[in-house]
Amino acid sequence: MPASPAVGPAGETPPAEPDEEAARKPPHPVSAPGGLRPALRSLKYRNYRLFVVGQCVSITGTWMQRAAQDWLVLSLTGSPTFLGVTIACQFLPYLLVGLWGGVTADRYRKRHLLMVTQGAMAVLALLLAVLALTGQVRVWEVNLLAFCLGLVSAVEDPARETFAAEMVGEKDLGSAVSLNSAVFQLARIGGPPAAGLLLDVVQAGWIFAGNAVSYLVVLLALLRMNPAELVPHTSAPRSPGQLKAALRHAAGRPELRYPILLMGLISVFAFNYPLILASLTNYYFHRGPGTYGVLNTVFALGCLGASFLVAPLLERGGLRLVVAAAVGIGVAQLAAAAAAPSLVLFALVIALAGVVGQSFVISANTWVQMNCEPEWRGRVMGIYMLVFMGGNPIGNPTLGKIAEEFGGRWALFFGGGAAALGALCIAALVRRSQIAVPNHPSSVRST
């Protein structure tokens, strides 16, 4: 860990060296209109604007493929359990190589790394499109490609999450995280309904092919960025033991440990909405792809609202906001299960679940990054993404089996109850630890 800054004779900290100061803030931000809302401040940076445009197109394609893939697996198997296995295949690699992905993000230039991963994802989407369009697709092939996509994503996600700080600097990191979330949710709003409509008129393979093309937009955006306007990259040492060092670093600091534990808990028991919504739509409400798309859209609208509502609360809410939102997720899922006999009431509660769920994701992501030194950020976010995405392979098969044997409502009851109870236990640990860590990155101290 870097040593604490030296203190002068008068008890004042001397000014940072020019190179150190330059590494803390993004050079040459592009001027933007004043009075931007907190969630939009990051748009004043040209590189980030390019990034957002590429993400809008690519993530929309990803959501369309995800919805089409879910429906394809259900069509091939007729089993929510098989769908849970397919989803688990996509997230299992986070358990296998997620930590290594964080080390990679700290070691290499993130812009270049993202170019490689986006190209690989395009190839995988194209392969799935060819299989589907030729009528030769089998469930094991879908699972294999989902697993390969998970391997690439396990490397890409820590790099993408921490690349925001290089584009906008730590001061506007909270804004970038919130806006990234808004883009993600806008894509979720548009993607599944569009996929549902297209599935009525075209084969799923054409949706997969369109997603392959969408990755090229991200590659173009990355190529057009000005590297001189990025915060200088701090590479991790190439010495052995980096994974163990990162685990010790995160586990030894309660301000990092508890949010990561909360994320793992929620990921296992509560963040299984594609499985739950598909199961309830097909087997409980007895509706088709259109209703599945509408429910995904309603959930995403709640998440989108949270993307803008939570941004002004990040600095004031701190870790309390993270914990409160985690408890709220479990409560919202219990309420959704209780409301399920009515499709309209269920949709309204699902929107509320989206609000609290995305509030948790944004606040936890921002808190962890802003309370972590830049040289550790990729590895710590690798751990964060490991528990965030890696919880699905654990929770999805179990909840899928519960949904198949007892119904989707019982899967919601089980997941929501476990999430609420676990979050309350961690909240008690947070209260006992009396964590008092400044939210602003300039105040983060080495220990």
Coordinates of C-alpha atoms in Angstrom, one line a residue:
M1 CA 0.0 0.0 0.0
P2 CA 1.3 3.5 -0.7
A3 CA 2.7 5.3 2.2
S4 CA 0.8 8.2 3.8
P5 CA 1.8 11.6 2.5
A6 CA 4.6 13.4 4.3
V7 CA 3.6 16.2 6.7
G8 CA 5.6 19.5 6.8
P9 CA 6.9 21.3 9.8
A10 CA 3.7 23.3 10.3
G11 CA 1.6 20.1 10.2
E12 CA 0.5 20.8 6.6
T13 CA 0.6 18.3 3.8
P14 CA 2.9 19.5 1.0
P15 CA 1.4 19.9 -2.5
A16 CA 1.5 16.8 -4.7
E17 CA 4.2 16.5 -7.3
P18 CA 3.0 17.5 -10.8
D19 CA 3.0 13.9 -12.1
E20 CA 1.0 12.7 -9.1
E21 CA -1.5 15.5 -9.5
A22 CA -1.9 14.8 -13.2
A23 CA -2.7 11.2 -12.4
R24 CA -5.5 12.2 -10.1
K25 CA -7.6 14.1 -12.6
P26 CA -8.5 13.8 -16.3
P27 CA -6.7 16.3 -18.5
H28 CA -8.5 18.7 -20.7
P29 CA -12.2 18.0 -20.0
V30 CA -14.5 19.4 -22.7
S31 CA -16.6 22.3 -21.5
A32 CA -20.3 21.6 -21.0
P33 CA -23.3 23.6 -20.1
G34 CA -23.5 24.5 -16.5
G35 CA -26.1 23.2 -14.1
L36 CA -25.9 19.6 -15.3
R37 CA -27.7 17.2 -12.9
P38 CA -25.3 15.0 -10.9
A39 CA -25.9 11.9 -13.0
L40 CA -25.0 13.8 -16.2
R41 CA -21.8 15.6 -15.3
S42 CA -19.6 13.0 -16.8
L43 CA -21.0 13.9 -20.3
K44 CA -18.7 16.9 -20.4
Y45 CA -15.8 14.5 -21.4
R46 CA -15.6 13.7 -25.1
N47 CA -14.1 10.2 -24.5
Y48 CA -17.0 9.3 -22.2
R49 CA -19.6 10.6 -24.7
L50 CA -18.1 8.3 -27.3
F51 CA -18.2 5.4 -24.8
V52 CA -21.8 6.0 -23.9
V53 CA -22.9 6.0 -27.6
G54 CA -21.2 2.7 -28.2
Q55 CA -22.6 1.2 -25.0
C56 CA -26.2 2.3 -26.0
V57 CA -26.0 0.3 -29.2
S58 CA -24.1 -2.7 -27.9
I59 CA -26.0 -3.2 -24.6
T60 CA -29.3 -3.0 -26.5
G61 CA -28.1 -5.8 -28.8
T62 CA -26.9 -7.8 -25.7
W63 CA -30.3 -7.5 -24.1
M64 CA -32.0 -8.5 -27.3
Q65 CA -29.8 -11.6 -27.5
R66 CA -30.3 -12.4 -23.9
A67 CA -34.1 -12.4 -24.2
A68 CA -34.0 -14.3 -27.5
Q69 CA -31.6 -16.9 -26.0
D70 CA -33.8 -17.4 -22.9
W71 CA -36.9 -18.0 -25.1
L72 CA -34.9 -20.3 -27.4
V73 CA -33.8 -22.5 -24.6
L74 CA -37.4 -22.7 -23.2
S75 CA -38.6 -23.5 -26.7
L76 CA -36.0 -26.3 -27.1
T77 CA -36.5 -27.8 -23.6
G78 CA -39.7 -26.6 -22.0
S79 CA -37.9 -26.5 -18.7
P80 CA -37.1 -23.6 -16.4
T81 CA -34.4 -25.8 -14.9
F82 CA -32.6 -26.0 -18.2
L83 CA -32.9 -22.2 -18.6
G84 CA -31.3 -21.8 -15.1
V85 CA -28.4 -24.1 -16.3
T86 CA -27.9 -22.0 -19.4
I87 CA -27.9 -18.7 -17.4
A88 CA -25.5 -20.4 -14.9
C89 CA -23.1 -21.3 -17.7
Q90 CA -22.8 -17.7 -18.7
F91 CA -22.0 -16.6 -15.1
L92 CA -19.9 -19.6 -14.0
P93 CA -16.7 -18.3 -15.5
Y94 CA -16.8 -15.4 -13.0
L95 CA -16.1 -18.0 -10.3
L96 CA -13.3 -19.5 -12.3
V97 CA -11.4 -16.5 -13.7
G98 CA -13.1 -13.4 -12.2
L99 CA -10.2 -12.6 -9.9
W100 CA -7.7 -13.0 -12.8
G101 CA -9.9 -10.6 -14.8
G102 CA -9.3 -8.0 -12.1
V103 CA -5.5 -8.5 -12.2
T104 CA -5.6 -8.1 -16.0
A105 CA -7.6 -4.9 -15.7
D106 CA -4.9 -3.5 -13.4
R107 CA -2.0 -4.7 -15.6
Y108 CA -3.0 -3.7 -19.1
R109 CA -4.3 -0.5 -20.7
K110 CA -8.1 -0.8 -20.3
R111 CA -8.9 0.8 -23.7
H112 CA -6.9 -1.8 -25.5
L113 CA -8.2 -4.6 -23.4
L114 CA -11.8 -3.6 -24.2
M115 CA -11.1 -3.7 -27.9
V116 CA -10.0 -7.3 -27.6
T117 CA -12.9 -8.4 -25.6
Q118 CA -15.5 -6.6 -27.8
G119 CA -14.1 -8.4 -30.8
A120 CA -14.3 -11.8 -29.1
M121 CA -17.9 -11.2 -28.1
A122 CA -18.8 -10.3 -31.7
V123 CA -17.3 -13.6 -32.9
L124 CA -19.3 -15.6 -30.3
A125 CA -22.6 -13.9 -31.2
L126 CA -21.9 -14.6 -34.8
L127 CA -21.3 -18.3 -34.1
L128 CA -24.6 -18.6 -32.2
A129 CA -26.4 -16.8 -35.1
V130 CA -25.1 -19.3 -37.6
L131 CA -26.1 -22.3 -35.5
A132 CA -29.6 -20.9 -35.0
L133 CA -30.2 -19.8 -38.6
T134 CA -29.1 -23.2 -40.0
G135 CA -31.5 -25.0 -37.6
Q136 CA -28.6 -27.1 -36.1
V137 CA -28.6 -25.4 -32.7
R138 CA -28.7 -27.7 -29.6
V139 CA -29.0 -26.8 -25.9
W140 CA -25.4 -27.9 -25.2
E141 CA -24.1 -25.6 -28.0
V142 CA -26.0 -22.7 -26.5
N143 CA -24.6 -23.5 -23.1
L144 CA -21.0 -23.8 -24.5
L145 CA -21.2 -20.5 -26.2
A146 CA -22.8 -18.9 -23.1
F147 CA -19.8 -20.3 -21.1
C148 CA -17.3 -18.8 -23.6
L149 CA -19.1 -15.5 -23.4
G150 CA -18.8 -15.6 -19.7
L151 CA -15.1 -16.2 -19.9
V152 CA -14.7 -13.0 -22.0
S153 CA -17.1 -11.0 -19.8
A154 CA -15.1 -12.0 -16.7
V155 CA -12.1 -10.2 -18.1
E156 CA -14.0 -7.3 -19.7
D157 CA -16.3 -6.3 -16.8
P158 CA -13.5 -5.2 -14.3
A159 CA -11.8 -3.3 -17.1
R160 CA -15.0 -1.6 -18.2
E161 CA -16.1 -0.7 -14.7
T162 CA -12.7 0.9 -13.8
F163 CA -12.3 2.5 -17.3
A164 CA -14.9 5.1 -16.2
A165 CA -12.4 6.6 -13.7
E166 CA -9.8 7.0 -16.5
M167 CA -12.4 8.8 -18.8
V168 CA -13.9 11.2 -16.2
G169 CA -11.6 11.1 -13.2
E170 CA -12.5 10.3 -9.6
K171 CA -14.4 13.5 -9.0
D172 CA -17.1 12.6 -11.5
L173 CA -16.9 8.8 -11.0
G174 CA -20.3 8.7 -9.3
S175 CA -21.9 10.5 -12.2
A176 CA -20.3 8.0 -14.7
V177 CA -21.5 5.0 -12.7
S178 CA -25.1 6.4 -12.5
L179 CA -25.1 7.2 -16.2
N180 CA -23.7 3.8 -17.1
S181 CA -26.6 2.3 -15.2
A182 CA -29.0 4.6 -17.0
V183 CA -27.7 3.4 -20.4
F184 CA -27.9 -0.2 -19.3
Q185 CA -31.5 0.2 -18.2
L186 CA -32.5 2.1 -21.3
A187 CA -31.1 -0.8 -23.3
R188 CA -33.0 -3.2 -21.0
I189 CA -36.2 -1.2 -21.7
G190 CA -35.8 -1.3 -25.5
G191 CA -34.0 -4.6 -26.0
P192 CA -36.3 -7.4 -24.6
P193 CA -39.6 -5.9 -26.0
A194 CA -37.9 -5.5 -29.4
A195 CA -36.6 -9.0 -29.2
G196 CA -40.1 -10.2 -28.2
L197 CA -41.7 -8.5 -31.3
L198 CA -39.0 -9.7 -33.6
L199 CA -39.3 -13.3 -32.4
D200 CA -42.9 -13.3 -33.7
V201 CA -41.6 -12.6 -37.3
V202 CA -38.0 -13.7 -37.6
Q203 CA -35.8 -16.5 -36.2
A204 CA -33.7 -15.9 -33.1
G205 CA -30.6 -16.2 -35.2
W206 CA -31.2 -12.8 -36.8
I207 CA -31.2 -11.2 -33.4
F208 CA -27.9 -12.9 -32.5
A209 CA -26.4 -11.6 -35.8
G210 CA -27.6 -8.1 -35.0
N211 CA -25.9 -8.3 -31.7
A212 CA -22.6 -9.3 -33.4
V213 CA -22.8 -6.1 -35.5
S214 CA -23.5 -4.0 -32.4
Y215 CA -20.1 -4.8 -30.9
L216 CA -18.4 -3.1 -33.9
V217 CA -20.0 0.2 -32.8
V218 CA -18.1 -0.1 -29.5
L219 CA -14.9 -0.8 -31.3
L220 CA -15.3 2.3 -33.4
A221 CA -16.0 4.4 -30.3
L222 CA -12.9 3.1 -28.6
L223 CA -10.8 3.8 -31.7
R224 CA -12.0 7.4 -31.9
M225 CA -11.1 8.2 -28.3
N226 CA -8.2 10.6 -27.6
P227 CA -5.7 8.8 -25.4
A228 CA -4.2 12.1 -24.2
E229 CA -7.5 12.9 -22.4
L230 CA -7.5 9.7 -20.3
V231 CA -6.2 9.6 -16.8
P232 CA -2.7 8.0 -16.9
H233 CA -2.9 4.3 -16.4
T234 CA -1.3 2.9 -13.2
S235 CA -0.1 -0.7 -13.9
A236 CA -0.1 -3.4 -11.2
P237 CA 3.2 -5.1 -10.6
R238 CA 3.9 -8.3 -12.5
S239 CA 5.1 -10.0 -9.3
P240 CA 3.4 -13.3 -8.1
G241 CA 0.7 -13.3 -5.5
Q242 CA -1.4 -10.5 -6.8
L243 CA -4.6 -12.4 -6.4
K244 CA -3.9 -13.2 -2.7
A245 CA -2.8 -9.6 -2.1
A246 CA -6.1 -8.3 -3.5
L247 CA -8.1 -10.7 -1.4
R248 CA -6.2 -9.7 1.7
H249 CA -6.7 -6.0 0.8
A250 CA -10.4 -6.3 0.4
A251 CA -11.0 -8.6 3.3
G252 CA -8.9 -6.5 5.7
R253 CA -10.9 -3.3 5.1
P254 CA -14.5 -3.4 6.4
E255 CA -15.5 -0.5 4.1
L256 CA -14.8 -2.9 1.2
R257 CA -15.6 -6.2 2.8
Y258 CA -19.2 -5.6 3.8
P259 CA -20.4 -4.1 0.5
I260 CA -18.8 -7.0 -1.4
L261 CA -20.4 -9.5 1.0
L262 CA -23.8 -7.8 0.5
M263 CA -23.4 -8.0 -3.3
G264 CA -22.6 -11.7 -3.1
L265 CA -25.7 -12.4 -1.0
I266 CA -28.0 -10.4 -3.3
S267 CA -26.5 -11.9 -6.4
V268 CA -27.2 -15.5 -5.2
F269 CA -30.7 -15.1 -3.9
A270 CA -32.3 -12.0 -5.5
F271 CA -30.7 -11.1 -8.9
N272 CA -32.3 -13.9 -10.8
Y273 CA -35.0 -11.8 -12.6
P274 CA -34.6 -13.3 -16.2
L275 CA -35.2 -16.8 -14.8
I276 CA -38.1 -15.7 -12.5
L277 CA -39.8 -13.5 -15.1
A278 CA -39.6 -16.1 -17.8
S279 CA -40.9 -18.8 -15.6
L280 CA -43.8 -16.7 -14.2
T281 CA -44.8 -15.4 -17.7
N282 CA -44.8 -18.9 -19.3
Y283 CA -46.1 -21.2 -16.5
Y284 CA -48.0 -19.0 -14.1
F285 CA -49.6 -16.2 -16.1
H286 CA -49.7 -18.3 -19.3
R287 CA -48.6 -15.5 -21.5
G288 CA -46.1 -15.3 -24.4
P289 CA -42.9 -13.4 -25.3
G290 CA -44.7 -10.1 -25.5
T291 CA -45.7 -10.2 -21.8
Y292 CA -42.2 -11.3 -20.9
G293 CA -40.8 -8.3 -22.7
V294 CA -43.3 -6.0 -21.0
L295 CA -42.3 -7.2 -17.5
N296 CA -38.7 -6.8 -18.3
T297 CA -39.4 -3.3 -19.5
V298 CA -41.4 -2.4 -16.3
F299 CA -38.5 -3.7 -14.2
A300 CA -36.0 -1.7 -16.2
L301 CA -38.1 1.5 -15.9
G302 CA -37.7 1.2 -12.1
C303 CA -34.0 0.6 -12.5
L304 CA -33.8 3.6 -14.9
G305 CA -35.5 5.9 -12.4
A306 CA -33.1 4.8 -9.7
S307 CA -30.1 5.7 -12.0
F308 CA -31.1 9.3 -11.8
L309 CA -32.7 9.4 -8.3
V310 CA -29.7 7.8 -6.4
A311 CA -27.0 10.0 -7.9
P312 CA -27.6 13.0 -5.6
L313 CA -27.7 10.7 -2.6
L314 CA -24.3 9.0 -3.2
E315 CA -22.2 11.4 -1.2
R316 CA -24.6 11.8 1.7
G317 CA -25.9 8.2 1.9
G318 CA -22.6 6.4 1.9
L319 CA -22.6 2.9 3.2
R320 CA -26.0 3.3 4.9
L321 CA -27.6 3.7 1.5
V322 CA -25.9 0.5 0.3
V323 CA -27.2 -1.5 3.3
A324 CA -30.7 0.0 3.2
A325 CA -31.1 -0.8 -0.5
A326 CA -29.9 -4.4 0.0
V327 CA -32.6 -4.9 2.7
G328 CA -35.2 -3.3 0.4
I329 CA -34.4 -5.7 -2.4
G330 CA -35.5 -8.7 -0.2
V331 CA -38.6 -6.9 1.0
A332 CA -39.6 -6.0 -2.6
Q333 CA -39.2 -9.5 -3.8
L334 CA -41.5 -10.8 -1.0
A335 CA -44.0 -8.2 -1.9
A336 CA -43.8 -9.2 -5.6
A337 CA -44.4 -12.8 -4.7
A338 CA -47.5 -11.8 -2.7
A339 CA -48.8 -9.7 -5.6
A340 CA -48.3 -12.3 -8.3
P341 CA -51.9 -13.5 -8.5
S342 CA -52.6 -10.1 -10.2
L343 CA -50.4 -9.5 -13.3
V344 CA -50.9 -5.7 -13.1
L345 CA -50.1 -5.5 -9.4
F346 CA -47.1 -7.8 -9.9
A347 CA -45.8 -5.5 -12.6
L348 CA -46.1 -2.5 -10.3
V349 CA -44.2 -4.2 -7.5
I350 CA -41.6 -5.4 -10.0
A351 CA -41.0 -1.7 -10.9
L352 CA -40.4 -1.0 -7.2
A353 CA -38.0 -3.9 -7.0
G354 CA -36.1 -2.3 -9.9
V355 CA -35.8 1.0 -8.1
V356 CA -34.3 -0.6 -4.9
G357 CA -32.2 -3.1 -6.8
Q358 CA -30.5 -0.6 -9.0
S359 CA -30.1 1.8 -6.1
F360 CA -28.1 -0.9 -4.4
V361 CA -26.0 -1.7 -7.5
I362 CA -25.1 2.0 -8.1
S363 CA -24.4 2.8 -4.5
A364 CA -22.3 -0.3 -3.9
N365 CA -20.3 0.1 -7.1
T366 CA -19.6 3.8 -6.4
W367 CA -18.7 3.2 -2.7
V368 CA -16.2 0.4 -3.5
Q369 CA -14.5 2.3 -6.3
M370 CA -14.3 5.6 -4.4
N371 CA -12.9 4.0 -1.2
C372 CA -10.2 2.1 -3.1
E373 CA -6.8 3.4 -4.2
P374 CA -6.4 3.6 -8.1
E375 CA -3.6 1.0 -8.1
W376 CA -5.9 -1.6 -6.4
R377 CA -9.1 -0.7 -8.2
G378 CA -9.0 -3.3 -11.0
R379 CA -8.3 -6.2 -8.6
V380 CA -10.9 -5.1 -6.0
M381 CA -13.5 -4.6 -8.8
G382 CA -12.5 -8.1 -10.0
I383 CA -13.5 -9.4 -6.6
Y384 CA -16.7 -7.3 -6.7
M385 CA -17.6 -8.6 -10.2
L386 CA -16.8 -12.1 -9.1
V387 CA -19.5 -12.1 -6.4
F388 CA -21.8 -9.9 -8.4
M389 CA -21.9 -12.1 -11.5
G390 CA -20.6 -15.3 -10.0
G391 CA -23.5 -15.6 -7.6
N392 CA -25.8 -16.5 -10.5
P393 CA -24.4 -20.0 -11.1
I394 CA -25.1 -20.8 -7.5
G395 CA -28.6 -19.3 -7.2
N396 CA -30.1 -19.9 -10.7
P397 CA -30.2 -23.7 -10.7
T398 CA -31.6 -23.8 -7.2
L399 CA -34.3 -21.2 -7.9
G400 CA -35.0 -22.7 -11.3
K401 CA -35.6 -26.1 -9.6
I402 CA -37.9 -24.4 -7.0
A403 CA -39.8 -22.7 -9.8
E404 CA -40.2 -25.9 -11.7
E405 CA -41.3 -28.0 -8.7
F406 CA -43.4 -25.4 -6.7
G407 CA -43.9 -22.4 -9.1
G408 CA -42.2 -19.1 -9.7
R409 CA -43.9 -17.4 -6.7
W410 CA -42.2 -19.8 -4.3
A411 CA -38.9 -19.1 -5.9
L412 CA -39.5 -15.4 -5.3
F413 CA -40.5 -16.0 -1.7
F414 CA -37.4 -18.1 -1.0
G415 CA -35.0 -15.7 -2.7
G416 CA -36.5 -12.6 -1.3
G417 CA -36.7 -14.0 2.2
A418 CA -33.1 -15.2 2.2
A419 CA -31.9 -11.9 0.8
A420 CA -33.7 -9.8 3.4
L421 CA -32.6 -11.9 6.3
G422 CA -29.0 -12.0 5.2
A423 CA -28.9 -8.3 4.5
L424 CA -30.2 -7.6 8.0
C425 CA -27.5 -9.7 9.5
I426 CA -24.8 -7.9 7.5
A427 CA -26.4 -4.6 8.5
A428 CA -25.9 -5.5 12.1
L429 CA -22.2 -6.3 11.5
V430 CA -21.8 -2.9 9.7
R431 CA -23.4 -1.1 12.6
R432 CA -21.1 -2.9 15.1
S433 CA -17.9 -2.1 13.1
Q434 CA -18.7 1.6 13.2
I435 CA -17.2 2.3 9.7
A436 CA -16.5 5.9 9.2
V437 CA -14.8 6.3 5.8
P438 CA -15.0 9.5 3.7
N439 CA -17.0 9.1 0.5
H440 CA -14.8 11.4 -1.6
P441 CA -11.9 9.7 -3.3
S442 CA -9.5 12.5 -2.4
S443 CA -10.0 11.6 1.2
V444 CA -9.3 7.9 0.9
R445 CA -6.3 7.0 3.0
S446 CA -3.9 4.1 3.0
T447 CA -3.9 1.9 6.1

